[in-house]
């Protein structure tokens, strides 16, 4: 079905005059739609391989968006879902693909912070997001991807893919796999603490990379948190850790020159300050585990990229053959650097906490 026809299945103003793919997300197909009524929208195809139950995804997204719009003093900068002509929050095309329509919010997303203030802003945005969602009725949310940040289960899935060796790629990544498997015990720490109740379950975003927050073009303040598909019960440390993994790294997520891939301790401090300023309800245990949160989410993503490489690149969009292996190696290098800096990160957290009490 033509993309223009899909766009016209929604209750939007005017007829589409241009439909262009944009954004650097790894999961959904995102299209900017401009109409002859001078209106701009965002049309997205929900990735069905990743989200097995797109209708539940949309129910979650609509509920979270309604909740956030209600709390906001600037609803214009909040996501809004435009229903399809039949009133549903999604449209199914003739190939069985699920689509949704959002308002286009005129800001910008970064793949790396340009200034430390940008990163601080994103910390406030995600910290505030988590703080707001503390009042959201968690039991109404469907787990859109079960066991999403269950690192123990991610290792189980990786081992399954190693055993299956669907594409015959295991032999050439033996050393990488050894690296990952040597860290399995440490990587499972948060999941064990979640199961024992040592860490509280909260409603979290679960995908807090910098390009999932829109910044204002003029003020560079955060406008809106995007990508709500994975909002579900989780640990605050997943959100903190994923932001550090992406934004405090000195290389891109798929950096090929591994000598460039380290964690910047100053950026770690900047983010910690913003996050703790906004998410004020964290327990002492959560605060204490922040450094490990960064390591766990990073090594977990390395196992996910590696699994996808072994499976034949089914989950993450790739730009070239071997992209997922490149990504996995970059995340492994970053995780190793974080592991060697756990004590320094702990000292920074302690300093930030002490300063905030003054
Ligand atoms: P994915 O799951 O593929 O990451 P996202 O929802 O994060 O999908 O969208 C991908 C990118 O598209 C974002 O990083 C952002 O740049 C852009 N984007 C998404 N929704 C909007 C919107 N409503 N307004 C403006 N830009 C958007
Ligand atoms: C995916 O959708 P996107 O690109 O914002 C992924 C995250 C990964 C991230 C790595 C639903 O995020 O879990 O951390 O890629 N989202 C899903 O860049 O799997
Ligand atoms: Mg995204």
Short mmCIF file of C-alpha atoms and ligand atoms in Angstrom, two decimals:
data_model
loop_
_atom_site.label_atom_id
_atom_site.label_comp_id
_atom_site.label_asym_id
_atom_site.label_seq_id
_atom_site.Cartn_x
_atom_site.Cartn_y
_atom_site.Cartn_z
CA UNK A 1 0.00 0.00 0.00
CA UNK A 2 1.37 3.47 -0.85
CA UNK A 3 2.57 5.47 2.12
CA UNK A 4 0.30 8.40 1.11
CA UNK A 5 -2.72 6.10 1.25
CA UNK A 6 -1.69 4.84 4.66
CA UNK A 7 -1.38 8.44 5.87
CA UNK A 8 -4.85 9.16 4.51
CA UNK A 9 -6.31 6.38 6.61
CA UNK A 10 -5.86 8.67 9.63
CA UNK A 11 -7.88 11.63 10.83
CA UNK A 12 -5.44 14.32 9.72
CA UNK A 13 -5.92 17.73 8.18
CA UNK A 14 -5.31 17.94 4.42
CA UNK A 15 -3.88 15.47 1.91
CA UNK A 16 -0.23 14.35 2.10
CA UNK A 17 2.10 16.20 -0.28
CA UNK A 18 5.33 14.68 1.02
CA UNK A 19 6.21 11.59 3.03
CA UNK A 20 9.86 11.25 4.01
CA UNK A 21 11.59 8.75 6.23
CA UNK A 22 13.66 10.30 9.02
CA UNK A 23 15.15 9.73 12.48
CA UNK A 24 17.79 7.28 13.61
CA UNK A 25 15.71 4.78 15.58
CA UNK A 26 16.66 1.11 15.24
CA UNK A 27 13.18 -0.34 15.48
CA UNK A 28 10.25 1.43 13.84
CA UNK A 29 9.94 3.01 10.42
CA UNK A 30 9.36 6.74 10.98
CA UNK A 31 7.96 9.02 8.26
CA UNK A 32 7.44 12.78 8.28
CA UNK A 33 4.16 13.63 6.56
CA UNK A 34 3.44 17.14 5.26
CA UNK A 35 -0.06 17.91 4.00
CA UNK A 36 -1.51 20.50 1.63
CA UNK A 37 -3.12 22.11 4.68
CA UNK A 38 0.41 22.92 5.87
CA UNK A 39 0.23 20.42 8.68
CA UNK A 40 3.08 18.12 9.68
CA UNK A 41 2.70 14.67 11.22
CA UNK A 42 4.78 11.64 12.11
CA UNK A 43 3.63 8.31 10.71
CA UNK A 44 5.22 5.20 12.20
CA UNK A 45 5.09 1.56 11.30
CA UNK A 46 5.30 -0.49 14.47
CA UNK A 47 7.90 -3.24 14.18
CA UNK A 48 5.92 -6.47 14.54
CA UNK A 49 9.00 -8.68 14.94
CA UNK A 50 9.90 -6.67 18.05
CA UNK A 51 6.41 -5.93 19.35
CA UNK A 52 4.38 -9.11 19.05
CA UNK A 53 1.18 -7.42 20.24
CA UNK A 54 0.97 -3.98 18.54
CA UNK A 55 -2.58 -3.34 19.80
CA UNK A 56 -1.41 -3.59 23.42
CA UNK A 57 1.53 -1.34 22.56
CA UNK A 58 -0.93 1.28 21.34
CA UNK A 59 -3.17 0.87 24.39
CA UNK A 60 -0.15 1.51 26.62
CA UNK A 61 1.06 4.43 24.51
CA UNK A 62 -2.34 6.13 24.46
CA UNK A 63 -2.75 5.70 28.22
CA UNK A 64 0.72 7.10 28.95
CA UNK A 65 0.27 10.00 26.52
CA UNK A 66 -3.13 10.93 28.03
CA UNK A 67 -1.57 10.84 31.47
CA UNK A 68 1.40 13.02 30.46
CA UNK A 69 -0.71 15.57 28.58
CA UNK A 70 -2.90 15.96 31.63
CA UNK A 71 0.13 16.72 33.81
CA UNK A 72 1.81 19.06 31.34
CA UNK A 73 1.53 22.84 31.32
CA UNK A 74 2.49 22.81 27.62
CA UNK A 75 0.36 20.11 25.90
CA UNK A 76 1.55 21.41 22.47
CA UNK A 77 4.96 19.89 23.13
CA UNK A 78 3.49 16.55 24.17
CA UNK A 79 2.95 13.58 21.88
CA UNK A 80 -0.60 13.26 20.57
CA UNK A 81 -2.09 10.24 18.80
CA UNK A 82 -4.24 10.95 15.73
CA UNK A 83 -6.74 8.12 15.40
CA UNK A 84 -7.45 6.29 12.17
CA UNK A 85 -10.71 7.05 10.35
CA UNK A 86 -12.38 4.08 12.07
CA UNK A 87 -11.55 5.64 15.45
CA UNK A 88 -8.84 3.14 16.40
CA UNK A 89 -5.45 4.40 17.58
CA UNK A 90 -3.75 2.44 14.78
CA UNK A 91 -4.33 1.38 11.19
CA UNK A 92 -3.61 -2.06 9.73
CA UNK A 93 -2.59 -1.96 6.06
CA UNK A 94 -3.31 -4.65 3.46
CA UNK A 95 -0.06 -6.44 4.36
CA UNK A 96 -1.05 -6.68 8.02
CA UNK A 97 1.41 -3.95 9.11
CA UNK A 98 0.41 -1.70 12.01
CA UNK A 99 0.75 2.07 11.68
CA UNK A 100 0.15 5.04 13.99
CA UNK A 101 0.10 8.79 13.54
CA UNK A 102 1.58 11.38 15.91
CA UNK A 103 1.83 15.16 15.84
CA UNK A 104 5.24 16.31 14.57
CA UNK A 105 6.98 18.15 17.38
CA UNK A 106 9.37 20.69 15.97
CA UNK A 107 12.50 20.15 18.01
CA UNK A 108 15.71 18.21 17.47
CA UNK A 109 17.18 14.93 18.67
CA UNK A 110 20.89 14.31 19.18
CA UNK A 111 22.87 11.12 18.64
CA UNK A 112 25.55 12.51 20.96
CA UNK A 113 25.45 15.47 23.33
CA UNK A 114 26.94 18.58 21.73
CA UNK A 115 27.33 20.31 25.05
CA UNK A 116 27.15 19.01 28.59
CA UNK A 117 24.03 21.14 29.09
CA UNK A 118 22.25 19.03 26.44
CA UNK A 119 23.05 15.93 28.40
CA UNK A 120 21.99 17.56 31.66
CA UNK A 121 18.66 18.50 30.02
CA UNK A 122 18.06 14.92 28.95
CA UNK A 123 18.80 13.78 32.51
CA UNK A 124 16.18 16.18 33.84
CA UNK A 125 13.72 15.01 31.18
CA UNK A 126 14.11 11.31 31.92
CA UNK A 127 14.34 11.83 35.68
CA UNK A 128 11.19 13.95 35.61
CA UNK A 129 9.46 11.41 33.37
CA UNK A 130 10.13 8.70 35.92
CA UNK A 131 9.03 10.92 38.79
CA UNK A 132 5.72 11.71 37.01
CA UNK A 133 5.03 8.09 36.18
CA UNK A 134 5.28 7.16 39.84
CA UNK A 135 1.57 8.10 39.94
CA UNK A 136 0.66 6.05 36.87
CA UNK A 137 -1.39 2.89 37.58
CA UNK A 138 1.29 0.31 36.76
CA UNK A 139 -1.12 -2.64 36.76
CA UNK A 140 -2.91 -1.23 33.67
CA UNK A 141 0.25 -1.51 31.55
CA UNK A 142 0.90 -4.56 29.41
CA UNK A 143 4.51 -5.75 29.28
CA UNK A 144 5.08 -4.94 25.60
CA UNK A 145 8.31 -6.96 25.48
CA UNK A 146 8.32 -9.53 28.27
CA UNK A 147 11.61 -9.79 30.21
CA UNK A 148 12.90 -6.73 28.33
CA UNK A 149 15.69 -5.87 30.78
CA UNK A 150 15.93 -9.25 32.46
CA UNK A 151 19.67 -9.55 31.92
CA UNK A 152 19.73 -13.15 33.16
CA UNK A 153 17.17 -14.04 30.50
CA UNK A 154 19.11 -12.06 27.86
CA UNK A 155 22.09 -14.32 28.56
CA UNK A 156 19.84 -17.36 28.28
CA UNK A 157 18.66 -16.12 24.89
CA UNK A 158 22.24 -15.48 23.76
CA UNK A 159 23.21 -19.05 24.71
CA UNK A 160 20.22 -20.36 22.78
CA UNK A 161 21.44 -18.51 19.69
CA UNK A 162 24.99 -19.79 20.22
CA UNK A 163 23.67 -23.36 20.37
CA UNK A 164 21.51 -22.86 17.26
CA UNK A 165 24.29 -21.06 15.32
CA UNK A 166 21.71 -20.30 12.61
CA UNK A 167 24.12 -18.47 10.29
CA UNK A 168 27.36 -20.28 11.12
CA UNK A 169 28.80 -17.15 12.74
CA UNK A 170 29.72 -18.53 16.16
CA UNK A 171 33.23 -19.72 15.25
CA UNK A 172 34.41 -16.26 14.29
CA UNK A 173 33.21 -14.60 17.50
CA UNK A 174 34.46 -17.11 20.08
CA UNK A 175 36.63 -14.58 21.94
CA UNK A 176 33.81 -12.04 22.05
CA UNK A 177 31.47 -14.66 23.46
CA UNK A 178 34.05 -15.59 26.12
CA UNK A 179 34.21 -11.93 27.13
CA UNK A 180 30.43 -11.77 27.51
CA UNK A 181 30.08 -15.08 29.31
CA UNK A 182 32.85 -14.22 31.81
CA UNK A 183 30.70 -11.28 32.94
CA UNK A 184 27.39 -13.16 33.18
CA UNK A 185 27.37 -13.36 36.99
CA UNK A 186 28.00 -9.64 37.53
CA UNK A 187 25.54 -8.73 34.76
CA UNK A 188 22.74 -10.61 36.56
CA UNK A 189 23.05 -8.57 39.76
CA UNK A 190 20.18 -6.13 39.17
CA UNK A 191 17.78 -8.85 38.09
CA UNK A 192 18.52 -10.81 41.26
CA UNK A 193 17.98 -7.66 43.34
CA UNK A 194 14.71 -7.02 41.47
CA UNK A 195 13.54 -10.56 42.25
CA UNK A 196 14.52 -10.33 45.93
CA UNK A 197 12.71 -7.00 46.27
CA UNK A 198 15.91 -5.14 47.21
CA UNK A 199 15.22 -2.75 44.34
CA UNK A 200 11.70 -1.33 43.91
CA UNK A 201 9.69 -1.88 40.75
CA UNK A 202 8.68 1.41 39.14
CA UNK A 203 7.07 2.49 35.88
CA UNK A 204 10.08 3.22 33.69
CA UNK A 205 10.77 4.26 30.11
CA UNK A 206 13.29 1.49 29.42
CA UNK A 207 14.85 3.05 26.32
CA UNK A 208 16.36 6.31 27.49
CA UNK A 209 18.93 7.09 24.85
CA UNK A 210 19.48 10.70 24.02
CA UNK A 211 17.73 10.48 20.65
CA UNK A 212 14.52 9.55 22.45
CA UNK A 213 14.20 13.06 23.88
CA UNK A 214 13.35 16.10 21.78
CA UNK A 215 15.10 19.37 22.60
CA UNK A 216 13.80 22.87 21.84
CA UNK A 217 15.61 24.46 18.87
CA UNK A 218 15.94 27.86 20.52
CA UNK A 219 16.39 27.17 24.21
CA UNK A 220 17.85 23.64 23.93
CA UNK A 221 15.62 22.70 26.89
CA UNK A 222 13.91 19.31 26.73
CA UNK A 223 10.53 19.44 25.02
CA UNK A 224 9.27 15.92 25.07
CA UNK A 225 10.24 12.32 25.83
CA UNK A 226 9.63 10.10 22.79
CA UNK A 227 9.48 6.39 22.05
CA UNK A 228 6.98 5.25 24.65
CA UNK A 229 6.66 1.69 23.31
CA UNK A 230 8.61 0.18 26.16
CA UNK A 231 7.11 2.10 29.07
CA UNK A 232 6.40 -0.66 31.58
CA UNK A 233 7.33 -1.73 35.09
CA UNK A 234 11.11 -1.80 35.51
CA UNK A 235 14.02 -0.51 37.55
CA UNK A 236 15.08 3.13 37.74
CA UNK A 237 18.58 1.83 37.07
CA UNK A 238 17.64 0.67 33.58
CA UNK A 239 16.74 4.24 32.63
CA UNK A 240 19.76 5.77 34.29
CA UNK A 241 22.09 3.10 32.88
CA UNK A 242 20.86 3.33 29.31
CA UNK A 243 21.32 7.10 29.22
CA UNK A 244 24.89 6.76 30.45
CA UNK A 245 25.60 3.96 27.98
CA UNK A 246 24.58 6.14 25.06
CA UNK A 247 25.32 9.70 26.10
CA UNK A 248 28.44 9.41 28.27
CA UNK A 249 30.29 7.22 25.77
CA UNK A 250 33.19 8.84 23.95
CA UNK A 251 32.32 6.97 20.73
CA UNK A 252 29.15 6.27 18.79
CA UNK A 253 27.10 3.20 19.64
CA UNK A 254 28.66 1.48 16.63
CA UNK A 255 32.18 2.91 16.93
CA UNK A 256 34.61 0.73 14.98
CA UNK A 257 37.80 2.16 16.47
CA UNK A 258 37.53 0.57 19.89
CA UNK A 259 40.31 2.74 21.31
CA UNK A 260 37.82 5.61 21.07
CA UNK A 261 35.14 3.84 23.10
CA UNK A 262 35.31 4.74 26.78
CA UNK A 263 33.00 6.27 29.36
CA UNK A 264 33.50 9.95 30.11
CA UNK A 265 33.43 10.35 33.90
CA UNK A 266 32.63 14.03 33.66
CA UNK A 267 29.53 13.33 31.56
CA UNK A 268 28.63 10.59 34.03
CA UNK A 269 28.68 13.24 36.77
CA UNK A 270 26.64 15.70 34.70
CA UNK A 271 23.91 13.14 34.04
CA UNK A 272 23.89 11.88 37.63
CA UNK A 273 23.37 15.40 38.88
CA UNK A 274 20.41 16.00 36.54
CA UNK A 275 18.80 12.63 37.10
CA UNK A 276 19.01 12.85 40.90
CA UNK A 277 17.73 16.42 40.83
CA UNK A 278 14.60 15.31 39.00
CA UNK A 279 14.02 11.77 40.28
CA UNK A 280 14.02 12.62 43.95
CA UNK A 281 12.25 9.51 45.23
CA UNK A 282 15.06 7.00 44.64
CA UNK A 283 15.95 4.77 47.58
CA UNK A 284 19.45 4.67 49.04
CA UNK A 285 19.97 1.26 47.47
CA UNK A 286 18.99 2.53 44.03
CA UNK A 287 21.39 5.45 44.32
CA UNK A 288 24.15 3.12 45.46
CA UNK A 289 23.60 0.86 42.44
CA UNK A 290 23.67 3.62 39.79
CA UNK A 291 27.23 2.82 38.59
CA UNK A 292 26.42 -0.86 38.18
CA UNK A 293 23.24 0.15 36.32
CA UNK A 294 25.40 1.67 33.60
CA UNK A 295 27.54 -1.46 33.31
CA UNK A 296 24.59 -3.88 33.34
CA UNK A 297 22.60 -2.11 30.62
CA UNK A 298 25.69 -1.82 28.45
CA UNK A 299 26.73 -5.46 28.70
CA UNK A 300 23.08 -6.47 28.28
CA UNK A 301 22.85 -4.54 25.01
CA UNK A 302 26.10 -6.15 23.89
CA UNK A 303 24.47 -9.57 24.39
CA UNK A 304 21.41 -8.37 22.45
CA UNK A 305 23.44 -7.08 19.50
CA UNK A 306 25.53 -10.25 19.54
CA UNK A 307 22.45 -12.48 19.63
CA UNK A 308 20.99 -10.59 16.67
CA UNK A 309 24.27 -10.98 14.77
CA UNK A 310 24.19 -14.74 15.40
CA UNK A 311 20.49 -14.96 14.46
CA UNK A 312 21.03 -13.15 11.14
CA UNK A 313 20.09 -9.52 11.97
CA UNK A 314 16.37 -9.92 12.53
CA UNK A 315 15.72 -7.46 15.34
CA UNK A 316 17.76 -4.27 14.90
CA UNK A 317 17.81 -2.35 11.61
CA UNK A 318 21.33 -2.57 10.16
CA UNK A 319 23.11 -0.20 7.78
CA UNK A 320 25.75 -2.69 6.55
CA UNK A 321 26.58 -6.41 6.88
CA UNK A 322 28.16 -7.11 10.26
CA UNK A 323 26.69 -3.95 11.80
CA UNK A 324 25.35 -5.78 14.84
CA UNK A 325 28.75 -7.34 15.51
CA UNK A 326 30.35 -3.89 15.29
CA UNK A 327 27.74 -2.59 17.71
CA UNK A 328 28.24 -5.55 20.09
CA UNK A 329 32.02 -5.02 20.17
CA UNK A 330 31.67 -1.30 20.79
CA UNK A 331 29.31 -1.99 23.72
CA UNK A 332 31.66 -4.66 25.08
CA UNK A 333 34.56 -2.22 25.05
CA UNK A 334 32.41 0.39 26.77
CA UNK A 335 31.23 -2.12 29.37
CA UNK A 336 34.84 -3.12 30.11
CA UNK A 337 35.77 0.51 30.62
CA UNK A 338 32.77 1.04 32.90
CA UNK A 339 33.68 -2.05 34.90
CA UNK A 340 37.15 -0.65 35.51
CA UNK A 341 35.64 2.66 36.63
CA UNK A 342 32.97 1.39 39.05
CA UNK A 343 34.78 2.81 42.10
CA UNK A 344 35.29 6.20 40.47
CA UNK A 345 31.62 6.32 39.49
CA UNK A 346 30.64 5.44 43.08
CA UNK A 347 32.76 8.31 44.38
CA UNK A 348 31.04 10.68 41.95
CA UNK A 349 27.58 9.52 43.02
CA UNK A 350 28.53 10.04 46.67
CA UNK A 351 29.82 13.54 45.87
CA UNK A 352 26.65 14.50 43.95
CA UNK A 353 24.44 13.21 46.77
CA UNK A 354 26.46 15.09 49.40
CA UNK A 355 26.28 18.32 47.39
CA UNK A 356 22.53 17.98 46.86
CA UNK A 357 22.00 17.75 50.63
CA UNK A 358 23.77 21.05 51.27
P1 LIG B 1 12.36 3.94 17.20
O1 LIG B 1 11.67 2.97 18.12
O2 LIG B 1 12.60 3.40 15.86
O3 LIG B 1 13.57 4.49 17.86
P2 LIG B 1 11.17 6.58 17.74
O4 LIG B 1 9.76 6.72 18.22
O5 LIG B 1 12.23 6.80 18.74
O6 LIG B 1 11.31 5.14 17.02
O7 LIG B 1 11.36 7.59 16.52
C1 LIG B 1 12.57 7.64 15.81
C2 LIG B 1 13.03 9.07 15.66
O8 LIG B 1 12.02 9.83 14.96
C3 LIG B 1 13.25 9.83 16.97
O9 LIG B 1 14.55 9.61 17.48
C4 LIG B 1 13.00 11.27 16.53
O10 LIG B 1 14.15 11.79 15.91
C5 LIG B 1 11.92 11.14 15.47
N1 LIG B 1 10.54 11.34 16.01
C6 LIG B 1 9.71 10.38 16.46
N2 LIG B 1 8.52 10.89 16.83
C7 LIG B 1 8.58 12.21 16.61
C8 LIG B 1 7.64 13.31 16.77
N3 LIG B 1 6.40 13.11 17.22
N4 LIG B 1 8.04 14.57 16.42
C9 LIG B 1 9.28 14.77 15.91
N5 LIG B 1 10.21 13.79 15.74
C10 LIG B 1 9.87 12.52 16.07
C1 LIG B 2 16.43 0.29 20.26
O1 LIG B 2 13.96 2.01 19.32
P1 LIG B 2 15.30 2.63 19.63
O2 LIG B 2 16.22 2.76 18.46
O3 LIG B 2 15.09 3.91 20.38
C2 LIG B 2 16.01 -0.72 21.32
C3 LIG B 2 16.69 -0.39 22.65
C4 LIG B 2 18.19 -0.38 22.46
C5 LIG B 2 18.55 0.61 21.37
C6 LIG B 2 20.01 0.62 21.05
C7 LIG B 2 12.40 -1.73 21.61
O4 LIG B 2 15.99 1.59 20.64
O5 LIG B 2 16.35 -1.37 23.61
O6 LIG B 2 18.84 -0.01 23.67
O7 LIG B 2 17.84 0.30 20.13
N1 LIG B 2 14.56 -0.71 21.47
C8 LIG B 2 13.87 -1.87 21.53
O8 LIG B 2 20.31 1.73 20.28
O9 LIG B 2 14.42 -2.96 21.52
MG1 LIG B 3 13.83 5.65 19.50
#
